[in-house]
Amino acid sequence: MDRECVTVLPRVCEVLAASGSSLPDDTSLEKLLDWFTALTKDGVSLLEAFPCLLDFIPTVVNNSPASDASILSFTLKLTGLISATENGFKVLQEHSVCDLVFDPQRWQEAGLWKDPCIRIGWIQGLRTMLQHSEALGFFVQADLIEPLLHLHTDTSLFVASAANHMLAHILLFCQSENSQNNSKHLTVPVETKQNYSTVTV
């Protein structure tokens, strides 16, 4: 792990979380997310290595009306990455972070949902998170399938494509979960035209 990066990260988070912060482009954020992803693959617990992230995420979301869309999208993706491990998900849920971050109504009320950057971040964050049964349970209980289904016909081709890939990921993950425990069935609501039916996998 790069010691210099570890040392400056708290200050970087402080700057990014500051109300009104903006970046000329999101290249640096993508590189930072790639670094976090590589650390996660090496078995590093991001919350244990960087406790500042637990404060960074809700601070950015709570400042959302004044925050740059690229920073918000980064935060959505980062939340998903941390939540991809059961321990990370548990810690974030103890602080109600996932409920805060992945609530589409919150983004709609803030007038930010119309930005494709936010919708992409929301989808990608959820997709990254869905690696274990606890995350899938959260997804179902929060009734996030409905907004996801709306996004699969989004006016943005990038958002619609991401939503379609997310739906495929959910179905494959449900099948995997079911094959591991045939005695349990997960019911997922699926939209058909204007009504909803259920698919048990």
PDB file of C-alpha atoms in Angstrom:
ATOM      1  CA  MET A   1       0.000   0.000   0.000  1.00  0.00           C
ATOM      2  CA  ASP A   2       1.333   3.431  -0.980  1.00  0.00           C
ATOM      3  CA  ARG A   3       2.169   5.132   2.330  1.00  0.00           C
ATOM      4  CA  GLU A   4       2.003   8.585   0.796  1.00  0.00           C
ATOM      5  CA  CYS A   5      -1.534   7.949  -0.461  1.00  0.00           C
ATOM      6  CA  VAL A   6      -2.560   6.607   2.940  1.00  0.00           C
ATOM      7  CA  THR A   7      -1.186   9.712   4.616  1.00  0.00           C
ATOM      8  CA  VAL A   8      -2.905  12.251   2.387  1.00  0.00           C
ATOM      9  CA  LEU A   9      -6.233  10.427   1.974  1.00  0.00           C
ATOM     10  CA  PRO A  10      -7.949  11.992   5.021  1.00  0.00           C
ATOM     11  CA  ARG A  11      -7.159  15.447   3.657  1.00  0.00           C
ATOM     12  CA  VAL A  12      -8.330  14.454   0.165  1.00  0.00           C
ATOM     13  CA  CYS A  13     -11.616  13.227   1.619  1.00  0.00           C
ATOM     14  CA  GLU A  14     -11.989  16.462   3.559  1.00  0.00           C
ATOM     15  CA  VAL A  15     -11.545  18.529   0.401  1.00  0.00           C
ATOM     16  CA  LEU A  16     -13.900  16.371  -1.665  1.00  0.00           C
ATOM     17  CA  ALA A  17     -16.561  16.436   1.048  1.00  0.00           C
ATOM     18  CA  ALA A  18     -16.394  20.224   1.416  1.00  0.00           C
ATOM     19  CA  SER A  19     -19.604  21.855   0.276  1.00  0.00           C
ATOM     20  CA  GLY A  20     -19.248  23.328  -3.192  1.00  0.00           C
ATOM     21  CA  SER A  21     -16.126  21.362  -4.157  1.00  0.00           C
ATOM     22  CA  SER A  22     -15.781  20.571  -7.834  1.00  0.00           C
ATOM     23  CA  LEU A  23     -13.235  19.028 -10.172  1.00  0.00           C
ATOM     24  CA  PRO A  24     -12.334  19.952 -13.761  1.00  0.00           C
ATOM     25  CA  ASP A  25     -12.765  16.277 -14.725  1.00  0.00           C
ATOM     26  CA  ASP A  26     -13.356  12.965 -12.963  1.00  0.00           C
ATOM     27  CA  THR A  27     -10.124  11.265 -14.059  1.00  0.00           C
ATOM     28  CA  SER A  28      -8.542  11.596 -10.625  1.00  0.00           C
ATOM     29  CA  LEU A  29     -11.654  10.151  -8.979  1.00  0.00           C
ATOM     30  CA  GLU A  30     -11.649   7.155 -11.316  1.00  0.00           C
ATOM     31  CA  LYS A  31      -7.982   6.534 -10.521  1.00  0.00           C
ATOM     32  CA  LEU A  32      -8.719   6.756  -6.804  1.00  0.00           C
ATOM     33  CA  LEU A  33     -11.588   4.291  -7.189  1.00  0.00           C
ATOM     34  CA  ASP A  34      -9.313   1.950  -9.177  1.00  0.00           C
ATOM     35  CA  TRP A  35      -6.798   2.112  -6.322  1.00  0.00           C
ATOM     36  CA  PHE A  36      -9.480   1.265  -3.775  1.00  0.00           C
ATOM     37  CA  THR A  37     -10.650  -1.599  -5.984  1.00  0.00           C
ATOM     38  CA  ALA A  38      -7.135  -3.024  -6.245  1.00  0.00           C
ATOM     39  CA  LEU A  39      -6.715  -2.839  -2.469  1.00  0.00           C
ATOM     40  CA  THR A  40     -10.026  -4.633  -1.971  1.00  0.00           C
ATOM     41  CA  LYS A  41      -8.949  -7.413  -4.330  1.00  0.00           C
ATOM     42  CA  ASP A  42      -5.791  -7.788  -2.230  1.00  0.00           C
ATOM     43  CA  GLY A  43      -7.955  -8.378   0.830  1.00  0.00           C
ATOM     44  CA  VAL A  44      -7.641  -4.919   2.386  1.00  0.00           C
ATOM     45  CA  SER A  45     -10.630  -3.736   4.428  1.00  0.00           C
ATOM     46  CA  LEU A  46     -11.145  -0.154   3.277  1.00  0.00           C
ATOM     47  CA  LEU A  47     -12.938   0.933   6.444  1.00  0.00           C
ATOM     48  CA  GLU A  48     -10.223  -0.531   8.651  1.00  0.00           C
ATOM     49  CA  ALA A  49      -7.418   0.960   6.567  1.00  0.00           C
ATOM     50  CA  PHE A  50      -9.171   4.312   6.050  1.00  0.00           C
ATOM     51  CA  PRO A  51     -11.631   5.085   8.877  1.00  0.00           C
ATOM     52  CA  CYS A  52     -12.181   8.533   7.370  1.00  0.00           C
ATOM     53  CA  LEU A  53     -14.328   6.941   4.643  1.00  0.00           C
ATOM     54  CA  LEU A  54     -17.093   6.202   7.137  1.00  0.00           C
ATOM     55  CA  ASP A  55     -17.522   9.943   7.729  1.00  0.00           C
ATOM     56  CA  PHE A  56     -16.752  10.952   4.156  1.00  0.00           C
ATOM     57  CA  ILE A  57     -19.652   9.122   2.524  1.00  0.00           C
ATOM     58  CA  PRO A  58     -22.580  10.506   4.580  1.00  0.00           C
ATOM     59  CA  THR A  59     -21.000  13.963   4.612  1.00  0.00           C
ATOM     60  CA  VAL A  60     -20.909  14.083   0.815  1.00  0.00           C
ATOM     61  CA  VAL A  61     -24.460  12.750   0.498  1.00  0.00           C
ATOM     62  CA  ASN A  62     -25.847  15.165   3.077  1.00  0.00           C
ATOM     63  CA  ASN A  63     -24.149  18.026   1.210  1.00  0.00           C
ATOM     64  CA  SER A  64     -25.456  16.680  -2.086  1.00  0.00           C
ATOM     65  CA  PRO A  65     -27.288  19.778  -3.352  1.00  0.00           C
ATOM     66  CA  ALA A  66     -24.004  21.699  -3.289  1.00  0.00           C
ATOM     67  CA  SER A  67     -21.667  18.857  -4.260  1.00  0.00           C
ATOM     68  CA  ASP A  68     -20.295  18.202  -7.723  1.00  0.00           C
ATOM     69  CA  ALA A  69     -22.083  15.397  -9.595  1.00  0.00           C
ATOM     70  CA  SER A  70     -18.819  13.565 -10.306  1.00  0.00           C
ATOM     71  CA  ILE A  71     -17.995  13.490  -6.583  1.00  0.00           C
ATOM     72  CA  LEU A  72     -21.471  12.193  -5.775  1.00  0.00           C
ATOM     73  CA  SER A  73     -21.180   9.493  -8.436  1.00  0.00           C
ATOM     74  CA  PHE A  74     -17.784   8.516  -7.040  1.00  0.00           C
ATOM     75  CA  THR A  75     -19.316   8.277  -3.567  1.00  0.00           C
ATOM     76  CA  LEU A  76     -22.089   5.993  -4.819  1.00  0.00           C
ATOM     77  CA  LYS A  77     -19.551   3.685  -6.451  1.00  0.00           C
ATOM     78  CA  LEU A  78     -17.284   3.750  -3.387  1.00  0.00           C
ATOM     79  CA  THR A  79     -20.198   2.798  -1.141  1.00  0.00           C
ATOM     80  CA  GLY A  80     -20.913  -0.171  -3.370  1.00  0.00           C
ATOM     81  CA  LEU A  81     -17.273  -1.237  -3.292  1.00  0.00           C
ATOM     82  CA  ILE A  82     -17.109  -1.133   0.502  1.00  0.00           C
ATOM     83  CA  SER A  83     -20.453  -2.946   0.758  1.00  0.00           C
ATOM     84  CA  ALA A  84     -19.260  -5.737  -1.539  1.00  0.00           C
ATOM     85  CA  THR A  85     -17.785  -7.488   1.506  1.00  0.00           C
ATOM     86  CA  GLU A  86     -20.101  -8.723   4.236  1.00  0.00           C
ATOM     87  CA  ASN A  87     -18.116  -6.967   6.955  1.00  0.00           C
ATOM     88  CA  GLY A  88     -18.056  -3.686   5.071  1.00  0.00           C
ATOM     89  CA  PHE A  89     -21.775  -3.920   4.388  1.00  0.00           C
ATOM     90  CA  LYS A  90     -22.494  -4.652   8.048  1.00  0.00           C
ATOM     91  CA  VAL A  91     -20.516  -1.627   9.256  1.00  0.00           C
ATOM     92  CA  LEU A  92     -22.160   0.719   6.767  1.00  0.00           C
ATOM     93  CA  GLN A  93     -25.603  -0.587   7.663  1.00  0.00           C
ATOM     94  CA  GLU A  94     -24.920  -0.070  11.352  1.00  0.00           C
ATOM     95  CA  HIS A  95     -24.642   3.611  10.436  1.00  0.00           C
ATOM     96  CA  SER A  96     -27.554   3.467   7.928  1.00  0.00           C
ATOM     97  CA  VAL A  97     -25.181   4.531   5.153  1.00  0.00           C
ATOM     98  CA  CYS A  98     -26.558   2.225   2.447  1.00  0.00           C
ATOM     99  CA  ASP A  99     -30.107   3.375   3.171  1.00  0.00           C
ATOM    100  CA  LEU A 100     -28.924   6.961   2.813  1.00  0.00           C
ATOM    101  CA  VAL A 101     -26.830   6.529  -0.318  1.00  0.00           C
ATOM    102  CA  PHE A 102     -29.014   4.211  -2.392  1.00  0.00           C
ATOM    103  CA  ASP A 103     -32.372   5.890  -1.769  1.00  0.00           C
ATOM    104  CA  PRO A 104     -33.368   7.167  -5.245  1.00  0.00           C
ATOM    105  CA  GLN A 105     -36.096   9.346  -3.775  1.00  0.00           C
ATOM    106  CA  ARG A 106     -33.454  11.338  -1.950  1.00  0.00           C
ATOM    107  CA  TRP A 107     -31.656  12.084  -5.205  1.00  0.00           C
ATOM    108  CA  GLN A 108     -34.926  12.934  -6.922  1.00  0.00           C
ATOM    109  CA  GLU A 109     -35.985  15.356  -4.191  1.00  0.00           C
ATOM    110  CA  ALA A 110     -32.565  17.029  -4.378  1.00  0.00           C
ATOM    111  CA  GLY A 111     -33.049  17.509  -8.123  1.00  0.00           C
ATOM    112  CA  LEU A 112     -29.972  15.409  -8.904  1.00  0.00           C
ATOM    113  CA  TRP A 113     -31.547  12.239 -10.335  1.00  0.00           C
ATOM    114  CA  LYS A 114     -31.902  13.932 -13.712  1.00  0.00           C
ATOM    115  CA  ASP A 115     -28.105  13.918 -14.048  1.00  0.00           C
ATOM    116  CA  PRO A 116     -27.030  10.691 -15.841  1.00  0.00           C
ATOM    117  CA  CYS A 117     -23.817  10.730 -13.788  1.00  0.00           C
ATOM    118  CA  ILE A 118     -25.836  10.161 -10.618  1.00  0.00           C
ATOM    119  CA  ARG A 119     -27.964   7.426 -12.145  1.00  0.00           C
ATOM    120  CA  ILE A 120     -24.878   5.629 -13.479  1.00  0.00           C
ATOM    121  CA  GLY A 121     -23.180   5.872 -10.085  1.00  0.00           C
ATOM    122  CA  TRP A 122     -26.291   4.495  -8.392  1.00  0.00           C
ATOM    123  CA  ILE A 123     -26.487   1.512 -10.738  1.00  0.00           C
ATOM    124  CA  GLN A 124     -22.782   0.706 -10.652  1.00  0.00           C
ATOM    125  CA  GLY A 125     -22.633   1.081  -6.887  1.00  0.00           C
ATOM    126  CA  LEU A 126     -25.490  -1.364  -6.414  1.00  0.00           C
ATOM    127  CA  ARG A 127     -24.045  -3.819  -8.902  1.00  0.00           C
ATOM    128  CA  THR A 128     -20.682  -3.817  -7.130  1.00  0.00           C
ATOM    129  CA  MET A 129     -22.406  -4.286  -3.780  1.00  0.00           C
ATOM    130  CA  LEU A 130     -24.430  -7.327  -4.860  1.00  0.00           C
ATOM    131  CA  GLN A 131     -21.832  -9.962  -4.050  1.00  0.00           C
ATOM    132  CA  HIS A 132     -23.473 -11.596  -1.026  1.00  0.00           C
ATOM    133  CA  SER A 133     -26.919 -12.515   0.271  1.00  0.00           C
ATOM    134  CA  GLU A 134     -27.107  -9.664   2.804  1.00  0.00           C
ATOM    135  CA  ALA A 135     -26.704  -7.111   0.027  1.00  0.00           C
ATOM    136  CA  LEU A 136     -29.328  -8.854  -2.079  1.00  0.00           C
ATOM    137  CA  GLY A 137     -31.704  -8.821   0.884  1.00  0.00           C
ATOM    138  CA  PHE A 138     -31.146  -5.084   1.265  1.00  0.00           C
ATOM    139  CA  PHE A 139     -31.839  -4.542  -2.428  1.00  0.00           C
ATOM    140  CA  VAL A 140     -35.129  -6.430  -2.261  1.00  0.00           C
ATOM    141  CA  GLN A 141     -36.325  -4.982   1.066  1.00  0.00           C
ATOM    142  CA  ALA A 142     -35.575  -1.433  -0.080  1.00  0.00           C
ATOM    143  CA  ASP A 143     -37.712  -2.106  -3.170  1.00  0.00           C
ATOM    144  CA  LEU A 144     -34.961  -0.888  -5.484  1.00  0.00           C
ATOM    145  CA  ILE A 145     -36.070  -3.138  -8.333  1.00  0.00           C
ATOM    146  CA  GLU A 146     -38.765  -0.629  -9.337  1.00  0.00           C
ATOM    147  CA  PRO A 147     -36.473   2.363 -10.016  1.00  0.00           C
ATOM    148  CA  LEU A 148     -33.997   0.011 -11.681  1.00  0.00           C
ATOM    149  CA  LEU A 149     -36.677  -1.252 -14.059  1.00  0.00           C
ATOM    150  CA  HIS A 150     -37.560   2.324 -14.967  1.00  0.00           C
ATOM    151  CA  LEU A 151     -33.916   2.986 -15.791  1.00  0.00           C
ATOM    152  CA  HIS A 152     -33.667   0.162 -18.283  1.00  0.00           C
ATOM    153  CA  THR A 153     -35.637   2.397 -20.711  1.00  0.00           C
ATOM    154  CA  ASP A 154     -33.748   5.549 -19.691  1.00  0.00           C
ATOM    155  CA  THR A 155     -33.241   8.315 -22.243  1.00  0.00           C
ATOM    156  CA  SER A 156     -29.492   7.964 -21.731  1.00  0.00           C
ATOM    157  CA  LEU A 157     -28.190   4.941 -23.619  1.00  0.00           C
ATOM    158  CA  PHE A 158     -25.355   4.565 -21.102  1.00  0.00           C
ATOM    159  CA  VAL A 159     -27.784   4.485 -18.184  1.00  0.00           C
ATOM    160  CA  ALA A 160     -30.168   2.086 -19.966  1.00  0.00           C
ATOM    161  CA  SER A 161     -27.287  -0.239 -20.845  1.00  0.00           C
ATOM    162  CA  ALA A 162     -25.969  -0.203 -17.269  1.00  0.00           C
ATOM    163  CA  ALA A 163     -29.463  -0.938 -15.949  1.00  0.00           C
ATOM    164  CA  ASN A 164     -29.879  -3.892 -18.315  1.00  0.00           C
ATOM    165  CA  HIS A 165     -26.516  -5.320 -17.250  1.00  0.00           C
ATOM    166  CA  MET A 166     -27.546  -4.824 -13.630  1.00  0.00           C
ATOM    167  CA  LEU A 167     -30.785  -6.753 -14.159  1.00  0.00           C
ATOM    168  CA  ALA A 168     -28.857  -9.604 -15.749  1.00  0.00           C
ATOM    169  CA  HIS A 169     -26.413  -9.565 -12.827  1.00  0.00           C
ATOM    170  CA  ILE A 170     -29.297  -9.812 -10.341  1.00  0.00           C
ATOM    171  CA  LEU A 171     -30.836 -12.792 -12.113  1.00  0.00           C
ATOM    172  CA  LEU A 172     -27.514 -14.626 -12.299  1.00  0.00           C
ATOM    173  CA  PHE A 173     -26.778 -13.856  -8.660  1.00  0.00           C
ATOM    174  CA  CYS A 174     -30.213 -15.091  -7.583  1.00  0.00           C
ATOM    175  CA  GLN A 175     -29.660 -18.312  -9.504  1.00  0.00           C
ATOM    176  CA  SER A 176     -26.273 -18.736  -7.828  1.00  0.00           C
ATOM    177  CA  GLU A 177     -27.765 -18.155  -4.388  1.00  0.00           C
ATOM    178  CA  ASN A 178     -30.562 -20.587  -5.096  1.00  0.00           C
ATOM    179  CA  SER A 179     -28.180 -23.301  -6.268  1.00  0.00           C
ATOM    180  CA  GLN A 180     -26.243 -22.969  -3.012  1.00  0.00           C
ATOM    181  CA  ASN A 181     -29.373 -23.384  -0.931  1.00  0.00           C
ATOM    182  CA  ASN A 182     -32.230 -25.074  -2.777  1.00  0.00           C
ATOM    183  CA  SER A 183     -34.463 -24.943   0.278  1.00  0.00           C
ATOM    184  CA  LYS A 184     -34.725 -21.150   0.136  1.00  0.00           C
ATOM    185  CA  HIS A 185     -36.423 -19.090  -2.537  1.00  0.00           C
ATOM    186  CA  LEU A 186     -36.071 -15.401  -3.186  1.00  0.00           C
ATOM    187  CA  THR A 187     -39.039 -13.535  -4.643  1.00  0.00           C
ATOM    188  CA  VAL A 188     -38.154 -10.583  -6.835  1.00  0.00           C
ATOM    189  CA  PRO A 189     -40.836  -8.240  -8.248  1.00  0.00           C
ATOM    190  CA  VAL A 190     -40.527  -7.765 -12.001  1.00  0.00           C
ATOM    191  CA  GLU A 191     -42.428  -5.152 -13.980  1.00  0.00           C
ATOM    192  CA  THR A 192     -44.577  -6.235 -16.906  1.00  0.00           C
ATOM    193  CA  LYS A 193     -46.056  -3.230 -18.731  1.00  0.00           C
ATOM    194  CA  GLN A 194     -47.910  -1.204 -16.068  1.00  0.00           C
ATOM    195  CA  ASN A 195     -48.289  -3.956 -13.507  1.00  0.00           C
ATOM    196  CA  TYR A 196     -45.908  -6.000 -11.438  1.00  0.00           C
ATOM    197  CA  SER A 197     -45.602  -9.732 -11.192  1.00  0.00           C
ATOM    198  CA  THR A 198     -43.188 -11.816  -9.188  1.00  0.00           C
ATOM    199  CA  VAL A 199     -40.504 -14.196 -10.261  1.00  0.00           C
ATOM    200  CA  THR A 200     -39.278 -16.800  -7.809  1.00  0.00           C
ATOM    201  CA  VAL A 201     -35.729 -17.974  -8.423  1.00  0.00           C
TER     202      VAL A 201
END
